[in-house]
Short mmCIF file of N, CA and C in Angstrom, two decimals:
data_model
loop_
_atom_site.label_atom_id
_atom_site.label_comp_id
_atom_site.label_asym_id
_atom_site.label_seq_id
_atom_site.Cartn_x
_atom_site.Cartn_y
_atom_site.Cartn_z
N MET A 1 37.15 -117.78 25.07
CA MET A 1 36.55 -116.50 25.43
C MET A 1 37.64 -115.44 25.55
N ILE A 2 37.41 -114.32 24.92
CA ILE A 2 38.37 -113.22 25.00
C ILE A 2 38.03 -112.36 26.21
N HIS A 3 39.03 -112.09 27.02
CA HIS A 3 38.84 -111.30 28.23
C HIS A 3 39.11 -109.82 27.96
N PHE A 4 38.72 -109.01 28.91
CA PHE A 4 38.86 -107.56 28.78
C PHE A 4 40.26 -107.14 28.35
N GLY A 5 41.27 -107.64 29.02
CA GLY A 5 42.64 -107.24 28.71
C GLY A 5 43.03 -107.52 27.27
N ASN A 6 42.61 -108.67 26.77
CA ASN A 6 42.91 -109.03 25.38
C ASN A 6 42.19 -108.10 24.42
N ARG A 7 40.93 -107.80 24.71
CA ARG A 7 40.17 -106.89 23.84
C ARG A 7 40.81 -105.51 23.83
N LEU A 8 41.20 -105.03 25.00
CA LEU A 8 41.83 -103.71 25.08
C LEU A 8 43.12 -103.69 24.27
N LEU A 9 43.92 -104.70 24.42
CA LEU A 9 45.18 -104.79 23.68
C LEU A 9 44.93 -104.79 22.17
N LEU A 10 43.99 -105.59 21.72
CA LEU A 10 43.68 -105.65 20.29
C LEU A 10 43.18 -104.30 19.76
N LEU A 11 42.28 -103.67 20.50
CA LEU A 11 41.76 -102.37 20.07
C LEU A 11 42.87 -101.32 20.02
N ARG A 12 43.71 -101.34 21.03
CA ARG A 12 44.80 -100.36 21.08
C ARG A 12 45.75 -100.54 19.90
N ARG A 13 46.09 -101.78 19.62
CA ARG A 13 47.00 -102.05 18.51
C ARG A 13 46.36 -101.73 17.16
N GLU A 14 45.05 -102.00 17.02
CA GLU A 14 44.36 -101.68 15.77
C GLU A 14 44.42 -100.18 15.47
N LYS A 15 44.41 -99.37 16.52
CA LYS A 15 44.48 -97.91 16.34
C LYS A 15 45.92 -97.42 16.25
N GLY A 16 46.88 -98.32 16.42
CA GLY A 16 48.28 -97.94 16.34
C GLY A 16 48.75 -97.12 17.52
N LEU A 17 48.13 -97.35 18.67
CA LEU A 17 48.47 -96.60 19.88
C LEU A 17 49.46 -97.37 20.74
N CYS A 18 50.32 -96.66 21.42
CA CYS A 18 51.13 -97.30 22.45
C CYS A 18 50.40 -97.12 23.79
N GLN A 19 50.85 -97.86 24.78
CA GLN A 19 50.20 -97.77 26.09
C GLN A 19 50.23 -96.35 26.63
N LYS A 20 51.30 -95.63 26.35
CA LYS A 20 51.43 -94.26 26.83
C LYS A 20 50.33 -93.36 26.27
N ASP A 21 49.99 -93.54 24.99
CA ASP A 21 48.94 -92.73 24.37
C ASP A 21 47.61 -92.93 25.08
N LEU A 22 47.25 -94.19 25.31
CA LEU A 22 45.98 -94.48 25.97
C LEU A 22 46.01 -94.02 27.42
N ALA A 23 47.13 -94.19 28.09
CA ALA A 23 47.27 -93.76 29.48
C ALA A 23 47.06 -92.25 29.60
N GLU A 24 47.63 -91.50 28.68
CA GLU A 24 47.46 -90.04 28.72
C GLU A 24 46.00 -89.65 28.50
N TYR A 25 45.33 -90.31 27.57
CA TYR A 25 43.92 -90.01 27.31
C TYR A 25 43.06 -90.29 28.55
N LEU A 26 43.36 -91.40 29.23
CA LEU A 26 42.55 -91.80 30.39
C LEU A 26 43.03 -91.17 31.71
N HIS A 27 44.15 -90.45 31.65
CA HIS A 27 44.74 -89.83 32.85
C HIS A 27 45.10 -90.88 33.89
N VAL A 28 45.73 -91.95 33.42
CA VAL A 28 46.24 -93.00 34.30
C VAL A 28 47.69 -93.26 33.92
N SER A 29 48.36 -94.10 34.68
CA SER A 29 49.76 -94.41 34.38
C SER A 29 49.85 -95.51 33.31
N VAL A 30 51.01 -95.59 32.71
CA VAL A 30 51.26 -96.63 31.72
C VAL A 30 51.15 -98.00 32.39
N SER A 31 51.62 -98.10 33.62
CA SER A 31 51.53 -99.39 34.33
C SER A 31 50.08 -99.80 34.57
N THR A 32 49.19 -98.84 34.71
CA THR A 32 47.77 -99.16 34.87
C THR A 32 47.25 -99.81 33.59
N ILE A 33 47.60 -99.25 32.43
CA ILE A 33 47.18 -99.83 31.16
C ILE A 33 47.76 -101.23 31.02
N SER A 34 49.02 -101.40 31.36
CA SER A 34 49.66 -102.71 31.31
C SER A 34 48.93 -103.71 32.21
N ASN A 35 48.58 -103.26 33.40
CA ASN A 35 47.86 -104.14 34.33
C ASN A 35 46.48 -104.51 33.80
N TYR A 36 45.80 -103.59 33.13
CA TYR A 36 44.52 -103.91 32.50
C TYR A 36 44.71 -104.98 31.44
N GLU A 37 45.70 -104.77 30.58
CA GLU A 37 45.92 -105.69 29.47
C GLU A 37 46.39 -107.07 29.93
N ASN A 38 47.06 -107.13 31.05
CA ASN A 38 47.55 -108.40 31.57
C ASN A 38 46.59 -109.06 32.56
N GLY A 39 45.43 -108.45 32.76
CA GLY A 39 44.42 -109.04 33.63
C GLY A 39 44.73 -108.95 35.12
N ILE A 40 45.66 -108.08 35.48
CA ILE A 40 46.02 -107.90 36.88
C ILE A 40 44.99 -107.04 37.59
N ASN A 41 44.57 -105.98 36.93
CA ASN A 41 43.53 -105.08 37.44
C ASN A 41 42.50 -104.83 36.36
N HIS A 42 41.36 -104.30 36.77
CA HIS A 42 40.30 -103.94 35.84
C HIS A 42 39.90 -102.49 36.11
N PRO A 43 39.45 -101.80 35.07
CA PRO A 43 39.08 -100.40 35.27
C PRO A 43 37.78 -100.26 36.06
N ASP A 44 37.64 -99.11 36.71
CA ASP A 44 36.37 -98.82 37.36
C ASP A 44 35.33 -98.52 36.28
N LEU A 45 34.09 -98.38 36.69
CA LEU A 45 32.99 -98.21 35.74
C LEU A 45 33.17 -96.97 34.87
N HIS A 46 33.56 -95.87 35.47
CA HIS A 46 33.76 -94.63 34.70
C HIS A 46 34.84 -94.81 33.64
N THR A 47 35.96 -95.41 34.02
CA THR A 47 37.07 -95.62 33.08
C THR A 47 36.67 -96.61 32.00
N LEU A 48 35.92 -97.64 32.36
CA LEU A 48 35.43 -98.61 31.37
C LEU A 48 34.59 -97.91 30.31
N CYS A 49 33.72 -97.02 30.75
CA CYS A 49 32.87 -96.26 29.81
C CYS A 49 33.72 -95.34 28.94
N CYS A 50 34.73 -94.73 29.50
CA CYS A 50 35.63 -93.86 28.72
C CYS A 50 36.37 -94.66 27.65
N ILE A 51 36.82 -95.85 28.01
CA ILE A 51 37.51 -96.72 27.05
C ILE A 51 36.56 -97.11 25.93
N ALA A 52 35.35 -97.50 26.28
CA ALA A 52 34.35 -97.89 25.27
C ALA A 52 34.07 -96.72 24.32
N ASP A 53 33.89 -95.53 24.87
CA ASP A 53 33.63 -94.35 24.04
C ASP A 53 34.82 -94.05 23.13
N TYR A 54 36.01 -94.14 23.66
CA TYR A 54 37.22 -93.83 22.90
C TYR A 54 37.36 -94.74 21.68
N PHE A 55 37.10 -96.03 21.88
CA PHE A 55 37.26 -96.99 20.79
C PHE A 55 35.98 -97.21 19.98
N GLY A 56 34.89 -96.58 20.40
CA GLY A 56 33.64 -96.71 19.66
C GLY A 56 33.03 -98.10 19.74
N VAL A 57 33.17 -98.73 20.90
CA VAL A 57 32.60 -100.06 21.13
C VAL A 57 31.73 -100.02 22.38
N SER A 58 30.99 -101.08 22.59
CA SER A 58 30.14 -101.15 23.79
C SER A 58 30.94 -101.70 24.97
N THR A 59 30.46 -101.41 26.15
CA THR A 59 31.09 -102.00 27.33
C THR A 59 30.91 -103.51 27.32
N ASP A 60 29.79 -103.99 26.78
CA ASP A 60 29.59 -105.44 26.67
C ASP A 60 30.67 -106.07 25.80
N TYR A 61 31.04 -105.39 24.73
CA TYR A 61 32.12 -105.90 23.88
C TYR A 61 33.42 -105.96 24.67
N LEU A 62 33.74 -104.89 25.37
CA LEU A 62 34.98 -104.87 26.15
C LEU A 62 35.03 -105.98 27.19
N LEU A 63 33.87 -106.27 27.77
CA LEU A 63 33.81 -107.28 28.82
C LEU A 63 33.67 -108.70 28.29
N GLY A 64 33.64 -108.84 26.95
CA GLY A 64 33.56 -110.16 26.35
C GLY A 64 32.17 -110.75 26.33
N ARG A 65 31.16 -109.92 26.53
CA ARG A 65 29.78 -110.40 26.55
C ARG A 65 29.17 -110.47 25.16
N THR A 66 29.74 -109.72 24.21
CA THR A 66 29.28 -109.76 22.82
C THR A 66 30.48 -109.89 21.91
N PRO A 67 30.27 -110.53 20.77
CA PRO A 67 31.40 -110.68 19.82
C PRO A 67 31.71 -109.40 19.07
#
């Protein structure tokens, strides 16, 4: 099962973004993005929706509920 952090990392790399790019878009720190990708922390609902919108995927996809 792919977890949120892995999905975020894959999506970010597919778009050719560095953590700084995504952090600036979401108005969070680079360490926050790193913590998301490493499974240390998870985004709040608003941020999760922003990430889904940015990458054009569903929140279910991000959460590993759909392939």
